[in-house]
mmCIF file of N, CA, C and O in Angstrom:
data_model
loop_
_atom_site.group_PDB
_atom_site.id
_atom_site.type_symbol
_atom_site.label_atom_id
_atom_site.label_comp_id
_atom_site.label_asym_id
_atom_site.label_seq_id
_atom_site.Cartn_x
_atom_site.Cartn_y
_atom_site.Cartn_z
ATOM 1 N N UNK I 1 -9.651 -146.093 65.377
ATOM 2 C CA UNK I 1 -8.410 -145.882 66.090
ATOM 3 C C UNK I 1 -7.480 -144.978 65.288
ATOM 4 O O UNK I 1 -7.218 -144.888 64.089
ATOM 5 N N UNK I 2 -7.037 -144.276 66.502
ATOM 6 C CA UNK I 2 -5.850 -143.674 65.407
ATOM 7 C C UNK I 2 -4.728 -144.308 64.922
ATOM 8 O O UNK I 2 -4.168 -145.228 65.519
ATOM 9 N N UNK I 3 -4.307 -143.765 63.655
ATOM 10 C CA UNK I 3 -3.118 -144.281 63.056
ATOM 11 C C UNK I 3 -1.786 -144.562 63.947
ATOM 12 O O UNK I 3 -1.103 -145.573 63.779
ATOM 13 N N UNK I 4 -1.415 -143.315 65.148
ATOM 14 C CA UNK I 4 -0.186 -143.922 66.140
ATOM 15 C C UNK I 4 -0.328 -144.663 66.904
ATOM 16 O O UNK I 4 0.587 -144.907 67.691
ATOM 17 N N UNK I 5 -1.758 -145.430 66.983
ATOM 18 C CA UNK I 5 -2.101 -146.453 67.684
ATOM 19 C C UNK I 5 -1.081 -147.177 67.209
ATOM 20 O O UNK I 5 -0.688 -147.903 68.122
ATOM 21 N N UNK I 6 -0.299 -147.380 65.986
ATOM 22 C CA UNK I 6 0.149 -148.976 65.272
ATOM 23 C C UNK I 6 1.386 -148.268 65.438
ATOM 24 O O UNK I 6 1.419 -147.508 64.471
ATOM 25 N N UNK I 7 2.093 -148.148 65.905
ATOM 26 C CA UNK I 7 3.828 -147.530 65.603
ATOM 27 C C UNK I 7 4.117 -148.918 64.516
ATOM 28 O O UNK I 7 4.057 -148.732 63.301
ATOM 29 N N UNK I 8 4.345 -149.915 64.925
ATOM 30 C CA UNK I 8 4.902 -150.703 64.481
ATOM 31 C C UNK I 8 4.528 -150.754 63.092
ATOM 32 O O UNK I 8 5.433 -151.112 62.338
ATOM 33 N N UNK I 9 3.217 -150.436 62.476
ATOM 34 C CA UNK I 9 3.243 -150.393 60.989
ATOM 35 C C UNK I 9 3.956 -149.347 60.324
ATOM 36 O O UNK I 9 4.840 -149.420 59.471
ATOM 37 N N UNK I 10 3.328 -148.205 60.954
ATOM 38 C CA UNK I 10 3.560 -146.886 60.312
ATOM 39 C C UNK I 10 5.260 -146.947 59.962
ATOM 40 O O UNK I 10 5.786 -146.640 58.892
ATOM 41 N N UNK I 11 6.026 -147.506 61.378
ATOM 42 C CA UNK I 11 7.659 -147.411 61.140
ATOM 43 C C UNK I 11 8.687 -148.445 60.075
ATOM 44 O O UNK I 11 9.879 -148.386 59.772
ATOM 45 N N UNK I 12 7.704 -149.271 59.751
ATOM 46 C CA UNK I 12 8.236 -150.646 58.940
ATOM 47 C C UNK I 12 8.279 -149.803 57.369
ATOM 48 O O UNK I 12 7.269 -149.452 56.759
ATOM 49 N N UNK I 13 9.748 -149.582 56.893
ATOM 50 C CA UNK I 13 10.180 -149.309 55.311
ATOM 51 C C UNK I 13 10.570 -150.192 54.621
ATOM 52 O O UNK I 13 10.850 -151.245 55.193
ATOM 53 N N UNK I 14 10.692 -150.129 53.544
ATOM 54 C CA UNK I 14 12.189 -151.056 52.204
ATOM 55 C C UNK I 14 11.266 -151.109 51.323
ATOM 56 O O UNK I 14 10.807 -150.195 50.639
ATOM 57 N N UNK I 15 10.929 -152.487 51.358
ATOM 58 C CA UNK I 15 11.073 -153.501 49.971
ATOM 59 C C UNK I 15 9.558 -153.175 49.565
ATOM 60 O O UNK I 15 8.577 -153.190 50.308
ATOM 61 N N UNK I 16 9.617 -152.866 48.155
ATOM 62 C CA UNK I 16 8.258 -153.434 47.372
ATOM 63 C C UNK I 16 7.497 -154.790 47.926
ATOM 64 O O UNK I 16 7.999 -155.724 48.551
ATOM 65 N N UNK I 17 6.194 -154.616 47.523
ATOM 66 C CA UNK I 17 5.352 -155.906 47.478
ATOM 67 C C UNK I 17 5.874 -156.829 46.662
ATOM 68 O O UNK I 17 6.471 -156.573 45.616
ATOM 69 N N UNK I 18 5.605 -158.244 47.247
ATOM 70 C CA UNK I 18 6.480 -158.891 46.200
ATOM 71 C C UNK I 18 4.898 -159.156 45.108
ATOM 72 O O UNK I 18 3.862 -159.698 45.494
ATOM 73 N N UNK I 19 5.105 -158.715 44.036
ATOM 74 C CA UNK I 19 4.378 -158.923 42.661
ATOM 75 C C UNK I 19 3.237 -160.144 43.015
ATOM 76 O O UNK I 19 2.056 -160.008 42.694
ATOM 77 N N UNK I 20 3.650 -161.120 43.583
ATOM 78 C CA UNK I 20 2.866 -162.505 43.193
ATOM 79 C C UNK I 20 2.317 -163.116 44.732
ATOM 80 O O UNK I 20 2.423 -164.252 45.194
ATOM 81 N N UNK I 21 1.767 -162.022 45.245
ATOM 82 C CA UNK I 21 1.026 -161.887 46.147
ATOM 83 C C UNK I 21 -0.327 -160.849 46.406
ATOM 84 O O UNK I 21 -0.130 -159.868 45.689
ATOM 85 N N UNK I 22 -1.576 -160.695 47.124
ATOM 86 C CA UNK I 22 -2.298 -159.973 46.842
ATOM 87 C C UNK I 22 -2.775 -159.547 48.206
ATOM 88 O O UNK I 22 -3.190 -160.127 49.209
ATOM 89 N N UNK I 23 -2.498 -158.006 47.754
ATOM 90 C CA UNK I 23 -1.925 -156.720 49.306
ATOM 91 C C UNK I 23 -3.292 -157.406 50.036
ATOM 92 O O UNK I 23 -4.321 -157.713 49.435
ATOM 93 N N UNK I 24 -3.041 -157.568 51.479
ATOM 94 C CA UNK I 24 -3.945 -157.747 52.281
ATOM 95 C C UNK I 24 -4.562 -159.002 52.451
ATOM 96 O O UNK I 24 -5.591 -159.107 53.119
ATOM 97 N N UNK I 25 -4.126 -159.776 52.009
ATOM 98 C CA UNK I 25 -5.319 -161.084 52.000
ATOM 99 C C UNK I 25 -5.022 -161.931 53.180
ATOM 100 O O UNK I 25 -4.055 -161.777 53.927
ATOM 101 N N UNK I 26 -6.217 -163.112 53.309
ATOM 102 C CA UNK I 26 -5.763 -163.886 54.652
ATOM 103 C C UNK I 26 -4.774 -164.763 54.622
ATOM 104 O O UNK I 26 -4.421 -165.315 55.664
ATOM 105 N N UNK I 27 -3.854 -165.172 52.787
ATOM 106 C CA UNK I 27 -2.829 -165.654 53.280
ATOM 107 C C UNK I 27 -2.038 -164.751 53.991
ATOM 108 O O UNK I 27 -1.615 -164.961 55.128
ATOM 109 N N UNK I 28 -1.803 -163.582 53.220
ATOM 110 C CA UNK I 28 -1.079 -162.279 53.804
ATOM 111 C C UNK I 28 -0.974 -162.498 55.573
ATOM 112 O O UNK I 28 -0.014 -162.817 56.274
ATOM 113 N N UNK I 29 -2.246 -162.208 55.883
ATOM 114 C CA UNK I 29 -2.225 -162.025 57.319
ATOM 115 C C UNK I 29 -2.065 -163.441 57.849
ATOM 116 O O UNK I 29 -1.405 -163.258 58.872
ATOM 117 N N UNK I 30 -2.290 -164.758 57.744
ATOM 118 C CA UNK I 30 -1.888 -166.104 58.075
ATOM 119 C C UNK I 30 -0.321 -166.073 58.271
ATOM 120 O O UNK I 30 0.203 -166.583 59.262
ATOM 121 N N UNK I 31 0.256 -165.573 57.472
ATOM 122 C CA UNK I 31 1.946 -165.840 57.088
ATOM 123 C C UNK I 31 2.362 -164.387 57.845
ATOM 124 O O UNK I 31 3.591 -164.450 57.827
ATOM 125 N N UNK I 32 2.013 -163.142 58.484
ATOM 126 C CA UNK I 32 2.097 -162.681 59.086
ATOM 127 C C UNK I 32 2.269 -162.933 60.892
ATOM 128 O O UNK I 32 3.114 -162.417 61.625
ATOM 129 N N UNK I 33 1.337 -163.744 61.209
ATOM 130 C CA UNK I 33 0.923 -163.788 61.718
ATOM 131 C C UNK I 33 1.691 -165.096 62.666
ATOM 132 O O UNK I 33 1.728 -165.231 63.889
ATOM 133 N N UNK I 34 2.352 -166.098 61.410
ATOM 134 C CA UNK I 34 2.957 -167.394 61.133
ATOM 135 C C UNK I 34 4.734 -166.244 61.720
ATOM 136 O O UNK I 34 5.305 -166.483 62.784
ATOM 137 N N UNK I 35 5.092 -165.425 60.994
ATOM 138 C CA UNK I 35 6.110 -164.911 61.679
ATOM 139 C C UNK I 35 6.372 -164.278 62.671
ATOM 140 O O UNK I 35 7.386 -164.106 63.348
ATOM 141 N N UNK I 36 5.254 -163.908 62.705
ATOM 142 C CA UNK I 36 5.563 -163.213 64.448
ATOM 143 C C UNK I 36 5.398 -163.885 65.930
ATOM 144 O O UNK I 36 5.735 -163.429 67.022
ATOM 145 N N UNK I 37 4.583 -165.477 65.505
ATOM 146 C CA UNK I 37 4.748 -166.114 66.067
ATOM 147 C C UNK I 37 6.135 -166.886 66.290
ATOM 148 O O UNK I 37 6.460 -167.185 67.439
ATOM 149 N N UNK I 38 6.757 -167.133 65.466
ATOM 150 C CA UNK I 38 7.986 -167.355 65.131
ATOM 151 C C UNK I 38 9.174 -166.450 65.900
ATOM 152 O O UNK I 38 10.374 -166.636 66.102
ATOM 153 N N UNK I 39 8.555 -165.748 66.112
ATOM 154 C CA UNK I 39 9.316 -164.528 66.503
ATOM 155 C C UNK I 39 9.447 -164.464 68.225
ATOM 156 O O UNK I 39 10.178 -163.683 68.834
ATOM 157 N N UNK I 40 8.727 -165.286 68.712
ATOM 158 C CA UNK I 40 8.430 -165.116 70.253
ATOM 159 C C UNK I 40 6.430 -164.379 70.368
ATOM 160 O O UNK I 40 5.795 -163.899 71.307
ATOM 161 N N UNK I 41 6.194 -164.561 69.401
ATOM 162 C CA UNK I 41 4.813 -164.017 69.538
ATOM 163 C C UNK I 41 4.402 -162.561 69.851
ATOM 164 O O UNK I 41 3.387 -162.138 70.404
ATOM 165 N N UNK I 42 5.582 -161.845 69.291
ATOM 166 C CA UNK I 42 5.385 -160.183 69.555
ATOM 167 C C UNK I 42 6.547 -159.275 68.581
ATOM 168 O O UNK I 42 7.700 -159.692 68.468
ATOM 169 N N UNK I 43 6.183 -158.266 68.050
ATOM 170 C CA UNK I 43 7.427 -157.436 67.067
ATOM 171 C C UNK I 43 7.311 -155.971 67.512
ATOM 172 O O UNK I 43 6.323 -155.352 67.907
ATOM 173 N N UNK I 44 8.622 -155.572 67.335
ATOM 174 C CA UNK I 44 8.603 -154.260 67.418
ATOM 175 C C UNK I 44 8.669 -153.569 65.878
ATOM 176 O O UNK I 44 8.301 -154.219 64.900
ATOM 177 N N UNK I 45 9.101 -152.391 65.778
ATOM 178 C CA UNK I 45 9.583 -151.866 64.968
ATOM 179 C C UNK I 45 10.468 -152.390 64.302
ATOM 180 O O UNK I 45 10.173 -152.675 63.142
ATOM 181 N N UNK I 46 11.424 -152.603 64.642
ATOM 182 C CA UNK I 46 12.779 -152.995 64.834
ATOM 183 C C UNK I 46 12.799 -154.602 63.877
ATOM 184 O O UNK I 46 13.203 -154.976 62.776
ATOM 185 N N UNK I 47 12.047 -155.251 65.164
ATOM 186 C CA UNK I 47 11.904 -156.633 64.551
ATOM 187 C C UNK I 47 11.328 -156.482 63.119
ATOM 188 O O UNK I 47 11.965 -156.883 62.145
ATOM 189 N N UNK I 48 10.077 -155.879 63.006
ATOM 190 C CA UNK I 48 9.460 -156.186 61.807
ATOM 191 C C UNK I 48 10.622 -155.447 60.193
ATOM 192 O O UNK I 48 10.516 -155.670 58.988
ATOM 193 N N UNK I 49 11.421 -154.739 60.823
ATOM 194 C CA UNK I 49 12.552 -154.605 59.510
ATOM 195 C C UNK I 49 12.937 -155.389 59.241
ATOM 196 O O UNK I 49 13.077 -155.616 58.040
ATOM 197 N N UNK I 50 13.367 -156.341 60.265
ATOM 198 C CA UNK I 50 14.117 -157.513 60.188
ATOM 199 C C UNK I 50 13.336 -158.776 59.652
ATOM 200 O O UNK I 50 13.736 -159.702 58.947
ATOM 201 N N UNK I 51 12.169 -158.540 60.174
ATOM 202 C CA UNK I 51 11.140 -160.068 59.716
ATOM 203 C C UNK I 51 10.414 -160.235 58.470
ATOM 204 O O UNK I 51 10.334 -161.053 57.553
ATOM 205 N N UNK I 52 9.698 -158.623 58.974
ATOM 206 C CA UNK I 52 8.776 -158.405 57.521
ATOM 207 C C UNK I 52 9.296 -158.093 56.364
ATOM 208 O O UNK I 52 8.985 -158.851 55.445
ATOM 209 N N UNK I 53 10.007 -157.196 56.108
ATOM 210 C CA UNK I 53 10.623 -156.385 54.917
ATOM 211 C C UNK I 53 11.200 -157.672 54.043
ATOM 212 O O UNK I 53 11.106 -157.501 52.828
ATOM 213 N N UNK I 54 11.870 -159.122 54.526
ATOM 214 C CA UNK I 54 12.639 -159.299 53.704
ATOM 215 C C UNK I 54 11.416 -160.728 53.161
ATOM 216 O O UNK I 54 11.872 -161.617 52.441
ATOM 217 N N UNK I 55 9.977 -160.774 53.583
ATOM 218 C CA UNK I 55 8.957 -161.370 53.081
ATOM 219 C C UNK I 55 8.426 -160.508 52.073
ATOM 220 O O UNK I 55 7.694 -161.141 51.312
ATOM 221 N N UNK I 56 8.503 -159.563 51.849
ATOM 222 C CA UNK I 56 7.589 -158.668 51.117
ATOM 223 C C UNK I 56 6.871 -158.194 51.763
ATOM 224 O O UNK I 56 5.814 -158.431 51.179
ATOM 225 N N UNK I 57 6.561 -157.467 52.896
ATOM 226 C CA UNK I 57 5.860 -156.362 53.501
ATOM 227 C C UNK I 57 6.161 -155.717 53.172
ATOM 228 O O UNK I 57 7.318 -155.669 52.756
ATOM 229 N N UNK I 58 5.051 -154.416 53.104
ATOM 230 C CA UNK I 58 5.375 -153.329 53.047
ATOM 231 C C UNK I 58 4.078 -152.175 53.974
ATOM 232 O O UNK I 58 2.885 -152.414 54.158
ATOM 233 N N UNK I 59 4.675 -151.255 54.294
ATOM 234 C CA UNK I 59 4.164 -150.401 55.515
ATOM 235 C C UNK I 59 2.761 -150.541 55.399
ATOM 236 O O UNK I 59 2.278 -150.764 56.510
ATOM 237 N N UNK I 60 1.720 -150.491 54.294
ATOM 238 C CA UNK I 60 0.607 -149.883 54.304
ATOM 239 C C UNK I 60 0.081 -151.698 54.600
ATOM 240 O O UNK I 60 -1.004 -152.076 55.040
ATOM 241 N N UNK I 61 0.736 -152.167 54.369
ATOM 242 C CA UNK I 61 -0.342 -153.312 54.315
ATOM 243 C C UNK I 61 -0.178 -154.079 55.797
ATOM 244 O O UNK I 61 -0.962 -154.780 56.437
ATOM 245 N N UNK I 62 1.370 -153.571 56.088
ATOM 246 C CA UNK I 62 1.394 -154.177 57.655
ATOM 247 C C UNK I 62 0.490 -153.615 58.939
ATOM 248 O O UNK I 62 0.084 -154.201 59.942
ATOM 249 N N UNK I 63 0.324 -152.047 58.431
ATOM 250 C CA UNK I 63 -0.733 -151.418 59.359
ATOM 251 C C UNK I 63 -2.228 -151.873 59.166
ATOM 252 O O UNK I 63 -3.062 -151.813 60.069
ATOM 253 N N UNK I 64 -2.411 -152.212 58.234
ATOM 254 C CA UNK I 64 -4.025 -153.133 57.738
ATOM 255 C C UNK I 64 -4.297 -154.134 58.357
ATOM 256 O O UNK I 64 -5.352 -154.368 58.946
ATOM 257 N N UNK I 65 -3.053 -155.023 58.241
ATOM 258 C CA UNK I 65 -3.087 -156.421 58.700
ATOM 259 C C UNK I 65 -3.051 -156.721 60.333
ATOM 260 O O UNK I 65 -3.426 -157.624 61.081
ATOM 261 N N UNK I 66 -2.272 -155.223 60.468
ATOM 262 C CA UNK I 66 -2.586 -155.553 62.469
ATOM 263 C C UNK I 66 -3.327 -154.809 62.882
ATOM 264 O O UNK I 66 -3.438 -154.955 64.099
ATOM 265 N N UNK I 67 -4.260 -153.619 62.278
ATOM 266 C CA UNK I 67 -5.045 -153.022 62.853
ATOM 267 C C UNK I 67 -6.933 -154.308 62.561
ATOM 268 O O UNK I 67 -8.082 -154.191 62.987
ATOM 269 N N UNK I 68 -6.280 -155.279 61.712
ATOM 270 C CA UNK I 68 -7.110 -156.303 61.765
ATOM 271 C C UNK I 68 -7.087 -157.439 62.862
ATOM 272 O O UNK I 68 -7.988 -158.107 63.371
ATOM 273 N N UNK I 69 -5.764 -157.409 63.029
ATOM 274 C CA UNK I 69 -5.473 -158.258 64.045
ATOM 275 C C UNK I 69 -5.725 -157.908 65.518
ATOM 276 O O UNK I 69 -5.915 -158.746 66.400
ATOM 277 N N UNK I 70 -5.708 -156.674 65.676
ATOM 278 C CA UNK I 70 -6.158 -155.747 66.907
ATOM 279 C C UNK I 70 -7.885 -155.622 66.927
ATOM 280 O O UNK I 70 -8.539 -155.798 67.954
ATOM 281 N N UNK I 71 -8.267 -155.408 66.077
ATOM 282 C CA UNK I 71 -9.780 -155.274 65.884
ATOM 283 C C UNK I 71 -10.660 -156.706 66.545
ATOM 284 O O UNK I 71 -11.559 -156.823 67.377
ATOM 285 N N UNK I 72 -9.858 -157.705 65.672
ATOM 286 C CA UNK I 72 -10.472 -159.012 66.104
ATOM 287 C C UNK I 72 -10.001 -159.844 67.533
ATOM 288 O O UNK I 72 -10.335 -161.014 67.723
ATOM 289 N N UNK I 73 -9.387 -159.260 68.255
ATOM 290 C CA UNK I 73 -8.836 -159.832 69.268
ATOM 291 C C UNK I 73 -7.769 -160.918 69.539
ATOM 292 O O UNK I 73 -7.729 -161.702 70.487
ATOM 293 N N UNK I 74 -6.836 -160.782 68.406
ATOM 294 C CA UNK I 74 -5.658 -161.886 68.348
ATOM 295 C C UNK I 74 -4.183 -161.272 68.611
ATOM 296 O O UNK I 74 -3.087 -161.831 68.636
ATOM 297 N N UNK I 75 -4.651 -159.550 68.852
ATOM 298 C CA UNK I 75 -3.132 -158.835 69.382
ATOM 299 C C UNK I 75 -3.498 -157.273 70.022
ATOM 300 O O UNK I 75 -4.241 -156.321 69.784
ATOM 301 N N UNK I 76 -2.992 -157.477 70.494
ATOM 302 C CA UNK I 76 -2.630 -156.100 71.745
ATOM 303 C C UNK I 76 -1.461 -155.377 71.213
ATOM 304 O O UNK I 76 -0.643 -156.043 70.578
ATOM 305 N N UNK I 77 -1.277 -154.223 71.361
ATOM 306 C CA UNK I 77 -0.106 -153.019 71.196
ATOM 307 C C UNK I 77 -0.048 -152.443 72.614
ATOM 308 O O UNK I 77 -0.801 -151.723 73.270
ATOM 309 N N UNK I 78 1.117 -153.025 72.835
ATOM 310 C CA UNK I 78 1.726 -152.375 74.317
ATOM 311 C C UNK I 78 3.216 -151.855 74.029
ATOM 312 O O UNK I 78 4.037 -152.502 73.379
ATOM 313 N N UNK I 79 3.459 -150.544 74.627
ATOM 314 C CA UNK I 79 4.764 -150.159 74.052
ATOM 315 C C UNK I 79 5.304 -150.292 72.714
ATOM 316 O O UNK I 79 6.446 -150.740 72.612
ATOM 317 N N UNK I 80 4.790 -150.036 71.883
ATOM 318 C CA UNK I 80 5.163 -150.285 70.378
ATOM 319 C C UNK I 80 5.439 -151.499 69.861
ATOM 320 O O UNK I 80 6.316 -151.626 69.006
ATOM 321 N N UNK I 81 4.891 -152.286 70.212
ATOM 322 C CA UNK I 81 5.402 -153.819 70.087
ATOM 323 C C UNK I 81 3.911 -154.317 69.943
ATOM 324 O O UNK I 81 2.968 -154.104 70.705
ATOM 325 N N UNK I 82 3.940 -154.964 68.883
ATOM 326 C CA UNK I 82 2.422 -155.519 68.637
ATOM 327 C C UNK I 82 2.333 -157.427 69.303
ATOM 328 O O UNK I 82 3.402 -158.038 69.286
ATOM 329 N N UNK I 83 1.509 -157.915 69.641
ATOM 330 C CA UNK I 83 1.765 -158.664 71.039
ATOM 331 C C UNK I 83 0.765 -159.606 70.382
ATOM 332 O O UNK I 83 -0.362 -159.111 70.360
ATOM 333 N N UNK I 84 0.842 -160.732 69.880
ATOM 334 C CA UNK I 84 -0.242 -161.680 69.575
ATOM 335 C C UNK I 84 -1.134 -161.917 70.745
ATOM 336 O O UNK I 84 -1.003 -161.339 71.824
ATOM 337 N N UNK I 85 -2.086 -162.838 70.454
ATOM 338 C CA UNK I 85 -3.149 -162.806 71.614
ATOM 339 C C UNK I 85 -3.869 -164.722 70.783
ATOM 340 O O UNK I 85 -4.875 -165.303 71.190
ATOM 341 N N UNK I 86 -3.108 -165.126 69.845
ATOM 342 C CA UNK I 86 -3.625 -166.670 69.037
ATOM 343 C C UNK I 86 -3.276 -167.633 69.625
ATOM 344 O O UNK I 86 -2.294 -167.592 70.366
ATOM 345 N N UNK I 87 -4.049 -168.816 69.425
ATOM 346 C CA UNK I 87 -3.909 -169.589 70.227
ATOM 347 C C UNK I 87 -2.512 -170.148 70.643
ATOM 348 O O UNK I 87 -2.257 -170.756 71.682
ATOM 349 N N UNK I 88 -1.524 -169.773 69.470
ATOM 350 C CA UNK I 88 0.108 -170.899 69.976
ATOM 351 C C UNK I 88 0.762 -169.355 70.658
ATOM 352 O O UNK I 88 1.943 -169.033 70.534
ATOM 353 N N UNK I 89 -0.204 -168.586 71.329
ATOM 354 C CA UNK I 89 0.656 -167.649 71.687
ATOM 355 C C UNK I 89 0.591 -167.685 73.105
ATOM 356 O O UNK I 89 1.563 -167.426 73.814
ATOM 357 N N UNK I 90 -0.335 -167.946 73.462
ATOM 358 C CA UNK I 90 -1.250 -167.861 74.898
ATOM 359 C C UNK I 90 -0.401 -168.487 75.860
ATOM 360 O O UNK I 90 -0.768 -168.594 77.030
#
């Protein structure tokens, strides 16, 4: 897929990784995954400044983590807004 497939990663800036975490992993994407459910079960751009950035995301790893999440069938990208598809979302 292409990379503008993900708006929502590519557009997410700020904060460093936080140090005492390790880029990409399935807690990573669990606790990702844990906020956007939180969130109403879908983020935009927008949101994820607001959600992700102040967890320690950072761009490259948020586009990893949902182009994983897209791959495996637990989220859809409709209108720039990445859209869970897990079970407390349904």
């Amino acid at each position: 897929m292409r990379r503008g497939a993900f708006p929502l990663c590519m557009l997410v800036t700020g904060a460093a990784a936080d140090p005492g975490h390790e880029f990409g992993t399935p807690n990573r994407l669990d606790l990702m995954v844990k906020i956007i459910t939180e969130a109403g079960c879908k983020m935009s751009a927008a949101d994820a400044v607001t959600k992700l950035i102040p967890k320690g995301f950072v761009p490259d790893e948020t586009y990893i983590l949902s182009r994983t999440l897209v791959a495996h069938g637990m989220a859809r990208v409709e209108n720039q807004t990445l859209i869970l598809q897990t079970e407390g979302c349904l």
